[in-house]
XYZ file of C-alpha atoms in Angstrom:
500
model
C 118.962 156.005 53.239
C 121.750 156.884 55.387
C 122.573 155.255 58.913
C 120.686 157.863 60.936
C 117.480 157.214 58.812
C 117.793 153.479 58.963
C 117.902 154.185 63.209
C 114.750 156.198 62.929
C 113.145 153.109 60.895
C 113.888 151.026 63.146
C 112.689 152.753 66.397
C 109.216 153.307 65.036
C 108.775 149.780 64.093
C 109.718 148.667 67.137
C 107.530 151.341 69.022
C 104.995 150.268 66.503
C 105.092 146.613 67.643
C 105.295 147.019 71.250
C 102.259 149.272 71.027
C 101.129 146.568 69.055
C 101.685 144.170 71.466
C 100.473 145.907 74.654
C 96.994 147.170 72.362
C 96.994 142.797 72.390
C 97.342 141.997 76.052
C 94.743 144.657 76.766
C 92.442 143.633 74.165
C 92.866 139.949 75.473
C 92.440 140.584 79.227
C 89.145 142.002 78.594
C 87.775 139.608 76.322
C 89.386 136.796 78.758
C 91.151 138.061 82.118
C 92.943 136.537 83.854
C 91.478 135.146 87.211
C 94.044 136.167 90.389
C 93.234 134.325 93.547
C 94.264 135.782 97.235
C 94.323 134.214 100.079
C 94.494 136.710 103.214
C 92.343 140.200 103.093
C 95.259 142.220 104.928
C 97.187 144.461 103.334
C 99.508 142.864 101.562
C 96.461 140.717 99.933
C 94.387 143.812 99.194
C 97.739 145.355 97.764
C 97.805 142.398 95.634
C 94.414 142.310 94.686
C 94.643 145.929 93.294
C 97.698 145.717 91.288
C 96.171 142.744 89.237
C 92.957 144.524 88.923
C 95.428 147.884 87.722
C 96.837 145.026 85.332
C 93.203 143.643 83.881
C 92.828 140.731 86.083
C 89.568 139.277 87.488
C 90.393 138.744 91.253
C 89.179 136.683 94.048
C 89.835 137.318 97.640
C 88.952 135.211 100.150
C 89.844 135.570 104.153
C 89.133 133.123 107.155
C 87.471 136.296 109.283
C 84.256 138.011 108.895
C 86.093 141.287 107.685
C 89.283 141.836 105.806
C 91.593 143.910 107.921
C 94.014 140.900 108.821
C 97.268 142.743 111.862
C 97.851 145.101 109.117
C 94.770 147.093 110.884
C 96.752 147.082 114.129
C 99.419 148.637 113.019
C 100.125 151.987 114.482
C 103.623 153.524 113.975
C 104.043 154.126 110.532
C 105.342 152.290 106.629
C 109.315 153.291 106.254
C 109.767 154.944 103.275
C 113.672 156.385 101.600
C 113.901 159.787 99.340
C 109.889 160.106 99.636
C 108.055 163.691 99.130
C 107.765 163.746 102.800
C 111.164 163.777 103.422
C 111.805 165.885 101.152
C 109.485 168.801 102.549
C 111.226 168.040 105.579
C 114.165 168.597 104.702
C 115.586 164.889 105.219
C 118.380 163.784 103.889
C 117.968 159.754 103.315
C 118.946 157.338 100.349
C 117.983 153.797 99.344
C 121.739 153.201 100.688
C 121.053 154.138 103.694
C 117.725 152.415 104.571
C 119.757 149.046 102.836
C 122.450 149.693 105.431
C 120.116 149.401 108.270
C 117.724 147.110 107.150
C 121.038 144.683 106.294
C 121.944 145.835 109.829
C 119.033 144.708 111.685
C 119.091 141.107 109.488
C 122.063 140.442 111.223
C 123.779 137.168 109.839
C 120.156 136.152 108.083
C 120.113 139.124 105.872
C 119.250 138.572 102.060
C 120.516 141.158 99.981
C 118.736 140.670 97.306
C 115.330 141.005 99.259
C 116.471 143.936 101.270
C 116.961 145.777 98.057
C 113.918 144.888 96.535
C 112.206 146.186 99.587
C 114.058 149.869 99.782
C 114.572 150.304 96.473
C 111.301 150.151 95.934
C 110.113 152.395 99.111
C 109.361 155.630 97.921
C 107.395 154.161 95.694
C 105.078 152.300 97.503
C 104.524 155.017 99.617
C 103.546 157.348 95.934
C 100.771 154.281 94.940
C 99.217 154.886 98.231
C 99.207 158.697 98.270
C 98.130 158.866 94.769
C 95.665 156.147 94.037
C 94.176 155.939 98.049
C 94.438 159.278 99.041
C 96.733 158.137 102.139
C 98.129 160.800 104.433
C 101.998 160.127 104.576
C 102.905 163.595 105.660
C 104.204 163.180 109.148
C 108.283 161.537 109.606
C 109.574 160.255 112.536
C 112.857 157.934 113.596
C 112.383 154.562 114.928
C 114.590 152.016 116.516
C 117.335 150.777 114.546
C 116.856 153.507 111.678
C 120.041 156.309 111.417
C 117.643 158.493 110.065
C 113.648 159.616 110.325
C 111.750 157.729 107.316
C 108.779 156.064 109.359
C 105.864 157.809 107.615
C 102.215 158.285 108.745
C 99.442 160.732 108.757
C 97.558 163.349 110.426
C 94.729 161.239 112.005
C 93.888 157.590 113.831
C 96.590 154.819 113.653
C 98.392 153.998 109.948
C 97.637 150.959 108.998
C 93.792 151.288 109.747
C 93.938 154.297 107.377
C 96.045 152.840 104.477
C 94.046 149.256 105.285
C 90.504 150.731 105.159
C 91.536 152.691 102.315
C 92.238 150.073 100.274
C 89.146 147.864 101.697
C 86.904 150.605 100.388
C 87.980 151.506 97.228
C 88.322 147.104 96.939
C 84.389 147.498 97.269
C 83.485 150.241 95.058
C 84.946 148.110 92.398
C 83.196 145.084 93.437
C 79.753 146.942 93.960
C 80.427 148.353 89.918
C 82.214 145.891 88.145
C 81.241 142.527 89.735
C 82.065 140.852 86.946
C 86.106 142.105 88.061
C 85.933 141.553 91.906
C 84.747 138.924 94.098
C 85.281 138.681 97.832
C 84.379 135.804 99.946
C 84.677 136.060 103.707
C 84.736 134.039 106.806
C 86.488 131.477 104.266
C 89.051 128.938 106.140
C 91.682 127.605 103.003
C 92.019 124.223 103.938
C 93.994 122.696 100.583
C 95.795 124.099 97.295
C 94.617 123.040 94.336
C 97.734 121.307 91.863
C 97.708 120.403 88.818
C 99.576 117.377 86.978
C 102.527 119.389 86.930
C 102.667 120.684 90.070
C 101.308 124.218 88.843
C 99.316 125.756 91.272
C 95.490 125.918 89.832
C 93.627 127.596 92.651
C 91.953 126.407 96.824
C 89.763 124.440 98.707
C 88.037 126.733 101.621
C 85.902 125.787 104.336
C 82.740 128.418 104.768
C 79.568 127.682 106.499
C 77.859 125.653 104.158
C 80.652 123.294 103.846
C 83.411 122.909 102.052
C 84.316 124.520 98.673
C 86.784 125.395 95.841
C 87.265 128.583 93.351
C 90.040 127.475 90.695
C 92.211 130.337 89.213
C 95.367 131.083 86.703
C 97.354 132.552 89.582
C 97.289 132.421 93.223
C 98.767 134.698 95.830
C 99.322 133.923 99.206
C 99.070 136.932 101.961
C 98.073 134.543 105.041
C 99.834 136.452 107.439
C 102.291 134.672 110.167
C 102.092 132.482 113.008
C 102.675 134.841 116.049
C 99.509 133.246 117.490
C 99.906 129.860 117.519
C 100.349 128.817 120.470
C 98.889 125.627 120.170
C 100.551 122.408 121.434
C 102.542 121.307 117.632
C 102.334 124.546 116.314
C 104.762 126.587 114.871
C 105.857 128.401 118.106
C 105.766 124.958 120.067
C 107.935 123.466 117.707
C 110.465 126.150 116.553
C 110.208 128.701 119.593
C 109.033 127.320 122.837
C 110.509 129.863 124.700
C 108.129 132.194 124.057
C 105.188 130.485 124.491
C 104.908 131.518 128.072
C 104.698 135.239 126.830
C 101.565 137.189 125.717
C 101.048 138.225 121.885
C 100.036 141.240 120.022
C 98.680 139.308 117.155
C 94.961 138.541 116.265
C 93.942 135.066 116.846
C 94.068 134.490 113.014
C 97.805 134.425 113.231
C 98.407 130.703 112.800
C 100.397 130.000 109.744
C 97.976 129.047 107.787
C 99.457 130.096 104.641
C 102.804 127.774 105.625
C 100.421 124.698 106.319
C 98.993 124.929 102.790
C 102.374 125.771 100.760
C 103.938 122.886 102.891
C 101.121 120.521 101.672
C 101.665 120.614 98.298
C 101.836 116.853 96.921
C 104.073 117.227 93.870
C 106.301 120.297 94.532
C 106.460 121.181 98.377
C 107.113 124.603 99.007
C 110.440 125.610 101.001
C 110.226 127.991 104.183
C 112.891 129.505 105.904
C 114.161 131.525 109.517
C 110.754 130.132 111.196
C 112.894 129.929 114.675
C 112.964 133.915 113.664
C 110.397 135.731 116.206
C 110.352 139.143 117.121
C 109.211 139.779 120.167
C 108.024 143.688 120.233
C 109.411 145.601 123.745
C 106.330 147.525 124.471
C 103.299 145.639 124.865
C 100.230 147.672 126.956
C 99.893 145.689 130.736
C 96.043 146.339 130.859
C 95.344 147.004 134.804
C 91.676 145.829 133.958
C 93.040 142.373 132.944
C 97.163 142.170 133.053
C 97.522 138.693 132.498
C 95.554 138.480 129.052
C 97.117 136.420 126.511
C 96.625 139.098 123.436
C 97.930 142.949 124.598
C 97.291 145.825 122.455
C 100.743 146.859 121.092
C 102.312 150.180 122.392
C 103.428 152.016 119.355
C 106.840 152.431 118.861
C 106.600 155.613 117.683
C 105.547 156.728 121.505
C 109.370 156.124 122.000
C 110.141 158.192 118.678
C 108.582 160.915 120.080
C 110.364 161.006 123.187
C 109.050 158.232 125.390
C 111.447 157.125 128.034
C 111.514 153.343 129.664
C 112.323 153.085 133.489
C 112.227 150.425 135.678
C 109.999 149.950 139.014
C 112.719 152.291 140.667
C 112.847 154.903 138.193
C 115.575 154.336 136.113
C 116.931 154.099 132.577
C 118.126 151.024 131.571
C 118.409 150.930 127.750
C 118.458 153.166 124.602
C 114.758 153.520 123.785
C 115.722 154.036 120.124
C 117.569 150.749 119.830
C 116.825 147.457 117.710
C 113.595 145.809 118.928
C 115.174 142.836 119.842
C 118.019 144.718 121.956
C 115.683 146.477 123.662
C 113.424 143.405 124.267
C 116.386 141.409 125.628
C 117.053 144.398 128.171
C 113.245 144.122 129.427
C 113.547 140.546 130.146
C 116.810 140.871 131.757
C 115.295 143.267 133.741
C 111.748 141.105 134.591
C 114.095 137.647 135.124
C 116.220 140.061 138.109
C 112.661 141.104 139.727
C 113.162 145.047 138.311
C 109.623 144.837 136.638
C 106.620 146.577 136.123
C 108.458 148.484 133.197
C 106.808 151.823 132.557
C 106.965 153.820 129.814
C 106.557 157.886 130.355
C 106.015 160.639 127.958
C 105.846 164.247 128.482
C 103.278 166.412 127.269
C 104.115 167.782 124.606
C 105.445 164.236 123.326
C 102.016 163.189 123.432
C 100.709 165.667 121.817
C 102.934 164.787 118.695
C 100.452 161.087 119.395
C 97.392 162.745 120.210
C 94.832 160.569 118.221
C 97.046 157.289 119.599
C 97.756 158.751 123.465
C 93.715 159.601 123.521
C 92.814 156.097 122.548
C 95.502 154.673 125.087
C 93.927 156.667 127.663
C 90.083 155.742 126.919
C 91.069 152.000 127.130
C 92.415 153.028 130.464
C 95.655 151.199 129.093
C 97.721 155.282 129.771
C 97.332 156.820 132.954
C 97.820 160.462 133.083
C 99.535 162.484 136.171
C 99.937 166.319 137.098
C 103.376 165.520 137.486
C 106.542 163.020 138.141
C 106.033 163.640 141.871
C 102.585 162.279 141.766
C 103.660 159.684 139.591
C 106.161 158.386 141.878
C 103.877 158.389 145.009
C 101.432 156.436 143.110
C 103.642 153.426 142.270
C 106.126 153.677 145.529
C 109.507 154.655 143.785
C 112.344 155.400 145.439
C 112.474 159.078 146.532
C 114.554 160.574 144.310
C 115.278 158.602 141.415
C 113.010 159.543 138.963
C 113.958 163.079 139.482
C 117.778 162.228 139.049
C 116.706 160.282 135.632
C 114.914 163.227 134.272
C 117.663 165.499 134.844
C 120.251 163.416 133.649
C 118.068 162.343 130.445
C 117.482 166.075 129.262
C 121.592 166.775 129.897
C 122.039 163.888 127.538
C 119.389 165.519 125.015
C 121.193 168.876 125.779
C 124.371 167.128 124.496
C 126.185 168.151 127.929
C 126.661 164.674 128.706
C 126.975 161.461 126.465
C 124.018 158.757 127.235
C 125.918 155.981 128.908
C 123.331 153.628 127.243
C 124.181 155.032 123.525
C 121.214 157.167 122.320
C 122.329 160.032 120.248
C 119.138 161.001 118.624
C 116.688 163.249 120.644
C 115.086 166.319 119.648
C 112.764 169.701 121.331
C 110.151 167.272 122.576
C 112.511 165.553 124.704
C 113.038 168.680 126.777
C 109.384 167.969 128.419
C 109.775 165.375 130.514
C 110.616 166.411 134.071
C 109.662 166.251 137.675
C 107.445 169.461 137.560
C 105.786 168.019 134.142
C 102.676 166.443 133.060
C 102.935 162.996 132.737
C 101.600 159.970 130.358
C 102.526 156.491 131.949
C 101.423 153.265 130.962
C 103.068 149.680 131.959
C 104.109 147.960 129.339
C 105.743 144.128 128.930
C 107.275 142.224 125.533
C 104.611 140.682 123.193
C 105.025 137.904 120.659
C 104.904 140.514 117.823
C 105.623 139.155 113.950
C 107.655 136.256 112.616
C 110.151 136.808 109.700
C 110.146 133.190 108.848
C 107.901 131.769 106.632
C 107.737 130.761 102.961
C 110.768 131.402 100.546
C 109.907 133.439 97.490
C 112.698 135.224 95.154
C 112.739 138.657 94.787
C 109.914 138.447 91.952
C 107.928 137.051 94.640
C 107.541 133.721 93.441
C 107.050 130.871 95.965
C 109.954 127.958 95.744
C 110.517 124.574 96.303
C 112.590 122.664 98.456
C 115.108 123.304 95.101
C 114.697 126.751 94.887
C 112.733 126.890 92.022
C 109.427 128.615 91.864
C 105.772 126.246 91.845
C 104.084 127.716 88.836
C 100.992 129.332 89.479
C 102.337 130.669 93.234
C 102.944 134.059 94.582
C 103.140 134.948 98.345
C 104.155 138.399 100.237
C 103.354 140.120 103.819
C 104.244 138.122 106.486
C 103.513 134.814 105.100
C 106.927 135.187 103.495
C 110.244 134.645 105.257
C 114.009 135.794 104.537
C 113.050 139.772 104.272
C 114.457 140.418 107.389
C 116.257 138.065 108.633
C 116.895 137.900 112.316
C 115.194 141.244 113.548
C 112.801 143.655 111.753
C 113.044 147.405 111.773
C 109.826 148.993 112.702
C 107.761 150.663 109.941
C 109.171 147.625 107.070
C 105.964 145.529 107.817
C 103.392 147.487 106.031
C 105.938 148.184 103.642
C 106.661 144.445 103.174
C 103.122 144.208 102.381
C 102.753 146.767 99.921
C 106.435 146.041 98.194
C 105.430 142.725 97.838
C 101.909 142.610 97.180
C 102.567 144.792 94.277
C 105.122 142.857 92.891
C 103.161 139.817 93.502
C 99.945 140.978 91.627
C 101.931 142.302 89.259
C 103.624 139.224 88.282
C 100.640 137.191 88.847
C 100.006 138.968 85.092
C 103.023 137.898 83.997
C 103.327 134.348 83.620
């Protein structure tokens, strides 16, 4: 037989055996699956929970509320996504590269390359899983702050991350109602204690319910608690790592209390490290509700309002930042502006800017949270600006759009919708304020998602991803990466759950 034939041998038996071998681990999951354990019904948890279903698995989800859901529900701007269909039928240009290079951007001096390119790299496809196996509209692009180029992607309808959240919750359900063998879901569940064993290998959780306290043991177990941008209580994580903002309201559900760091920190033989928890991002554009403005929890004002041409002035009318810049920059500029006595902040869109929003701007506007005016003149007799200035801003914001003039505070990306906003115009305006938002510190996982030590090494048994993890973004997060976080994460979590 000569060399070529000996080649050909070769690659069928080793086709032959890995066939072999796969025909094996499918054969043995269903005769024995493996059990996968979640903590956290969000969507990084129900991301995880389908993947190890996808890979055989018998999975248990538990979550401390009545209803899955977790922030990921609240989210309303969009999942970032590089080189995605979307893009392409819209004729963007964008590359991993490129969404690296701001993502590493935005870290600042925390960035982790490693887990930067784990999340971009693996972008467009985390936007496919949900198109293809949810049915998810990802049609619509738009730019954010901090990104050089539109890849925040949602759809037609209500906000994103109830649609790609829900989506996942119902299909999670199906499978439970038909296969309950596969699927189990127990809710209103507190986890109270991780379950070790001898080793220090993690074997599954104690929960609080109703009827008292109880445990589910499992091969794997995957942590998607969420993060701690509630707690606000005296010794929590925001008293002890970031008591300056505890004087600030928050856009997080009540549920947001680090739960998932308390456990992982708990652990008696092999404590589990966590890292940048002094890193907080407080979001710019909280709503001021005029029914109640000084409630503790606002309802977040999507970024993507300032994608689509919202403008921020101050309480006489003027600019006083790049909308389109890093959360945290902007942020920073608000509170300079509240400490100097320059507040209420408002934020203003033009017509046909809202109309890119509708679904959002309508909601906004039931809650009573947008106020809508014929025009700017009405606008500024309502809230007593100077005579004048708003007028002056609108005329010099559309000659920056226009490109006659350079924006003295940077922006460089507007578009046709920006044109809309004038004197004469119909006008959205709400009053908005900085919210405790999402905290990139947490636990410290590798890039295979693996929760480690206080060496570094990962506790057998232990998985984590969504916001319960820390280092993905270092010191400020680009909006649109927390959904994807969850998603990037949760399927690399549930898929290595099946792995070890």
């Amino acid at each position: 037989m000569n060399g070529s034939g000996h080649i050909k041998v070769l690659i069928f038996s080793v086709t032959i055996a890995a066939i072999s071998f796969l025909l094996s681990l499918k054969i043995r999951s269903m005769s024995n699956p493996r059990t996968v354990l979640v903590i956290g019904g969000g969507l990084a948890g129900l991301t995880a929970a389908h993947t190890a279903l996808e890979h055989g698995a018998k999975v248990i989800l538990i979550d401390k509320k009545p209803s899955f859901g977790g922030n990921s529900v609240k989210a309303s701007s969009g999942i970032n996504g590089a080189v995605t269909d979307a893009q392409k039928q819209h004729n963007i240009e964008d590359s991993v590269q490129a969404f690296y290079n701001d993502t590493e951007r935005s870290a600042g001096s925390l960035a982790r390359p490693e887990l930067i390119q784990t999340l971009t790299s693996n972008s467009a496809a985390a936007l496919t899983w949900l198109s293809t196996r949810f049915n998810v509209d990802l049609s619509i692009v738009s730019r954010l702050g901090g990104h050089s180029i539109p890849r925040t992607h949602r759809g037609q309808g209500g906000a994103p991350g109830w649609a790609m959240t829900s989506a996942l919750i119902k299909k999670l359900e199906q499978v439970a109602a038909s296969e309950p063998e596969r699927v189990k879901t127990i809710r209103g569940a507190k986890a109270t204690e991780l379950l070790e064993n001898e080793d220090g290998g993690i074997i599954g959780v104690q929960y609080e319910i109703a009827d008292g306290k109880q445990s589910e043991r499992a091969d794997v177990v995957i942590l998607t608690t969420g993060g701690y941008a509630a707690d606000f209580a005296d010794g929590g994580y925001l008293s002890r790592h970031r008591p300056d903002l505890l004087n600030l309201p928050t856009a997080s559900g009540d549920h947001a209390t680090g739960d998932g760091l308390q456990l992982a920190t708990s652990l008696q033989k092999r404590t589990a490290a966590l890292c940048d928890i002094d890193q907080v991002q407080v979001h710019p554009t909280g709503f001021v509700d005029p029914k109640s403005p000084s409630s503790k929890t606002k309802i977040l004002a999507a970024e993507a309002l300032r994608g689509a041409g919202g403008m921020l002035v101050d309480k006489n009318g003027e600019r006083f930042a790049n909308e389109l810049d890093k959360r945290d920059v902007v942020t920073a500029k608000m509170l300079e502006l509240i400490s100097a006595g320059r507040s209420p902040i408002w934020l203003l869109l033009g017509e046909d800017s809202a109309n890119t929003l509708k679904t959002h701007c309508d909601f906004y506007l039931s809650k009573g949270l947008m106020k809508r005016y014929t025009d700017g003149n009405e606008f500024t007799r309502d809230k007593n600006l100077p005579s004048g200035n708003l007028a002056a801003t609108f005329a010099s914001f559309r000659s920056y759009a226009d490109g006659q003039e350079s924006d003295p505070f940077g922006r460089v990306y507007f578009d046709h919708r920006h044109t809309d906003i004038g004197i004469n115009q119909p006008l959205l305006v709400a009053e908005i304020t900085p919210v405790v938002h999402y905290t990139m510190g947490g636990v410290s996982i590798d890039a295979s998602a693996h929760v480690l030590d206080l060496q570094g090494v990962p506790i057998p048994g232990l998985f984590a991803a969504g916001e319960v993890i820390g280092g993905v973004h270092g010191e400020n997060r680009l909006g649109g990466s927390s959904l994807l976080e969850a998603i990037v994460f949760g399927r690399i979590a549930g898929e290595g759950a099946m792995k070890i």
